[in-house]
């Protein structure tokens, strides 16, 4: 039996899993992110935190929370948590991989189609009563998707799921660049591994699926936009800072690239004001990659189960920092 801070509203099913083990919870049931001071105050003396990707938990926060044993993130990405800092302090960090792969791939592909066929713009036009007449040379003409080249940057589970939709549904040619070769994608989808610059130069669509690290921050900036085709469309459902938004705005305004579809932003929830103004070649959604009812429920229950197992002293199913276990074993041996 332990006390847990839950930083935002979660599904009843997740709470049931915690209560079954007689854990007690303090839930922030407002829609606001807890400011750091408040998070520290409310997590003080508790054993665990269940948090979201917009709760920043760095070493200075951990230093003020010596009782915390587990941080369970309701997200597959965990760039909001200082993993090395947690490991040093013996705190287990868990995430929710797998369950959101297909849902996020659906959204990435929906964004690709929306940008290619200008769906949001056509929707606005129709609602505004501007659809008077069918024209051959009409406004809102998009570009074809079928048979084009899709460049996947980061061929992990989500990248591969997007590539599968592209290959099997739209007969696209798949090329990819990733930190390691993905043989399964190469065999199943005839995906071809290429150098990053080659991918930039030949892709009609580029979809990013890399985690946010020092290496991937601003992976797409002025240099990269200059190398892309003028007709290219960039889709980002990974993390906002992977794309340099100021450079993207310039590239879009100068016609360096055709368009962009973004679900994630550099300074969420803020969106670069110039992106908001670019209605004709930009599609924007508010970080909804995993936002289906089924998937969000699975993410929340998975995070609760990770917490339950870790608090029992077991290795939780989705432990991010394996090294924490080695540290614990070492200190037991000493
Ligand atoms: C994640 O889990 O990292 C996603 O960004 C949430 O949609």
Coordinates of C-alpha atoms in Angstrom, one line a residue, residues 61-213:
X61 CA 12.6 17.9 -9.0
X62 CA 13.9 14.4 -8.0
X63 CA 16.2 15.9 -5.5
X64 CA 13.3 17.3 -3.7
X65 CA 11.4 14.0 -3.7
X66 CA 13.6 11.4 -2.0
X67 CA 10.6 9.2 -1.3
X68 CA 9.8 8.6 -5.0
X69 CA 10.5 5.1 -6.2
X70 CA 8.7 5.0 -9.5
X71 CA 7.8 7.4 -12.2
X72 CA 5.3 6.0 -14.7
X73 CA 4.9 8.0 -17.8
X74 CA 1.6 7.7 -19.8
X75 CA 3.4 8.0 -23.1
X76 CA 5.9 6.0 -25.2
X77 CA 8.3 9.0 -25.4
X78 CA 10.0 10.0 -22.1
X79 CA 12.0 13.0 -23.0
X80 CA 10.2 14.9 -20.2
X81 CA 12.0 12.8 -17.6
X82 CA 15.8 12.9 -16.8
X83 CA 16.5 9.2 -17.2
X84 CA 20.1 9.3 -16.1
X85 CA 19.1 11.4 -13.1
X86 CA 16.4 8.9 -12.2
X87 CA 18.8 6.0 -12.5
X88 CA 21.4 7.7 -10.3
X89 CA 18.7 8.1 -7.6
X90 CA 17.4 4.5 -7.9
X91 CA 14.1 5.6 -9.4
X92 CA 12.4 3.3 -11.9
X93 CA 10.9 5.0 -15.0
X94 CA 8.3 3.3 -17.1
X95 CA 6.6 4.1 -20.4
X96 CA 3.8 2.7 -22.6
X97 CA 5.2 1.3 -25.8
X98 CA 3.4 -0.8 -28.4
X99 CA -0.2 0.1 -27.5
X100 CA -0.2 3.3 -29.5
X101 CA 1.8 2.2 -32.5
X102 CA -1.1 1.6 -34.9
X103 CA -3.2 4.6 -33.7
X104 CA -0.3 7.0 -34.2
X105 CA 0.5 5.5 -37.6
X106 CA -3.2 6.1 -38.5
X107 CA -2.9 9.8 -37.6
X108 CA 0.4 10.2 -39.4
X109 CA -1.1 8.8 -42.5
X110 CA -4.3 10.9 -42.1
X111 CA -2.1 14.0 -41.9
X112 CA -0.2 12.9 -45.0
X113 CA -3.5 12.5 -46.9
X114 CA -4.9 15.8 -45.5
X115 CA -1.9 17.8 -46.6
X116 CA -1.6 16.1 -50.0
X117 CA -5.3 16.6 -50.8
X118 CA -5.8 19.9 -48.9
X119 CA -8.7 18.5 -46.9
X120 CA -8.9 21.1 -44.1
X121 CA -8.8 23.9 -46.6
X122 CA -11.5 22.3 -48.7
X123 CA -13.6 21.7 -45.6
X124 CA -13.4 25.4 -44.7
X125 CA -14.3 26.4 -48.3
X126 CA -17.4 24.1 -48.3
X127 CA -18.6 25.4 -44.9
X128 CA -18.2 29.0 -46.0
X129 CA -20.7 28.3 -48.8
X130 CA -18.0 28.8 -51.5
X131 CA -18.8 25.6 -53.4
X132 CA -20.8 27.1 -56.3
X133 CA -19.7 25.1 -59.2
X134 CA -17.7 22.0 -60.2
X135 CA -14.6 23.2 -62.1
X136 CA -11.9 21.2 -63.9
X137 CA -9.2 23.7 -62.9
X138 CA -10.5 24.1 -59.5
X139 CA -9.1 25.5 -56.3
X140 CA -7.8 23.0 -53.7
X141 CA -6.2 20.7 -56.2
X142 CA -3.8 18.5 -54.3
X143 CA -1.2 16.0 -55.3
X144 CA -1.3 12.3 -55.8
X145 CA -0.1 9.9 -53.1
X146 CA -0.4 6.6 -54.9
X147 CA 2.9 5.4 -56.3
X148 CA 5.0 8.3 -54.8
X149 CA 8.1 7.9 -52.6
X150 CA 7.7 8.1 -48.8
X151 CA 10.8 8.7 -46.7
X152 CA 10.5 7.4 -43.2
X153 CA 13.0 9.0 -40.7
X154 CA 13.2 6.6 -37.7
X155 CA 12.1 3.1 -38.7
X156 CA 10.9 1.8 -35.3
X157 CA 7.5 0.3 -34.7
X158 CA 5.6 3.5 -35.6
X159 CA 7.7 4.2 -38.6
X160 CA 7.1 0.7 -39.9
X161 CA 3.4 0.9 -39.3
X162 CA 3.2 4.1 -41.3
X163 CA 5.3 2.5 -44.1
X164 CA 3.0 -0.5 -44.1
X165 CA -0.1 1.7 -44.7
X166 CA 1.8 3.5 -47.5
X167 CA 3.0 0.3 -49.2
X168 CA 0.0 -1.9 -48.8
X169 CA -2.7 0.8 -49.2
X170 CA -1.1 3.3 -51.6
X171 CA 1.6 1.3 -53.4
X172 CA 4.2 3.8 -52.4
X173 CA 7.9 3.3 -52.6
X174 CA 9.4 3.2 -49.2
X175 CA 12.9 4.5 -48.3
X176 CA 14.1 5.1 -44.8
X177 CA 16.9 6.4 -42.6
X178 CA 17.2 5.2 -39.1
X179 CA 19.8 4.7 -36.3
X180 CA 19.9 1.0 -37.3
X181 CA 18.7 -1.1 -40.2
X182 CA 15.2 -2.6 -39.9
X183 CA 15.3 -6.0 -41.7
X184 CA 11.7 -6.7 -41.1
X185 CA 10.7 -3.5 -42.9
X186 CA 13.2 -4.3 -45.7
X187 CA 11.7 -7.7 -46.2
X188 CA 8.0 -7.0 -45.6
X189 CA 7.8 -3.6 -47.4
X190 CA 10.8 -3.6 -49.7
X191 CA 11.9 -0.5 -47.7
X192 CA 15.3 0.7 -48.8
X193 CA 17.8 2.1 -46.3
X194 CA 19.4 5.3 -47.6
X195 CA 21.6 8.1 -46.2
X196 CA 19.7 11.0 -44.6
X197 CA 20.6 13.4 -47.4
X198 CA 19.5 11.0 -50.1
X199 CA 16.1 10.6 -48.3
X200 CA 15.7 14.4 -48.2
X201 CA 16.5 14.7 -51.9
X202 CA 14.2 12.1 -53.3
X203 CA 11.2 11.8 -51.0
X204 CA 7.8 13.2 -52.1
X205 CA 6.6 12.8 -48.5
X206 CA 8.8 12.6 -45.3
X207 CA 7.4 11.3 -42.1
X208 CA 9.4 11.6 -38.8
X209 CA 9.3 8.9 -36.1
X210 CA 12.4 9.5 -34.1
X211 CA 12.6 10.0 -30.3
X212 CA 13.7 13.5 -29.1
X213 CA 17.3 13.4 -28.2

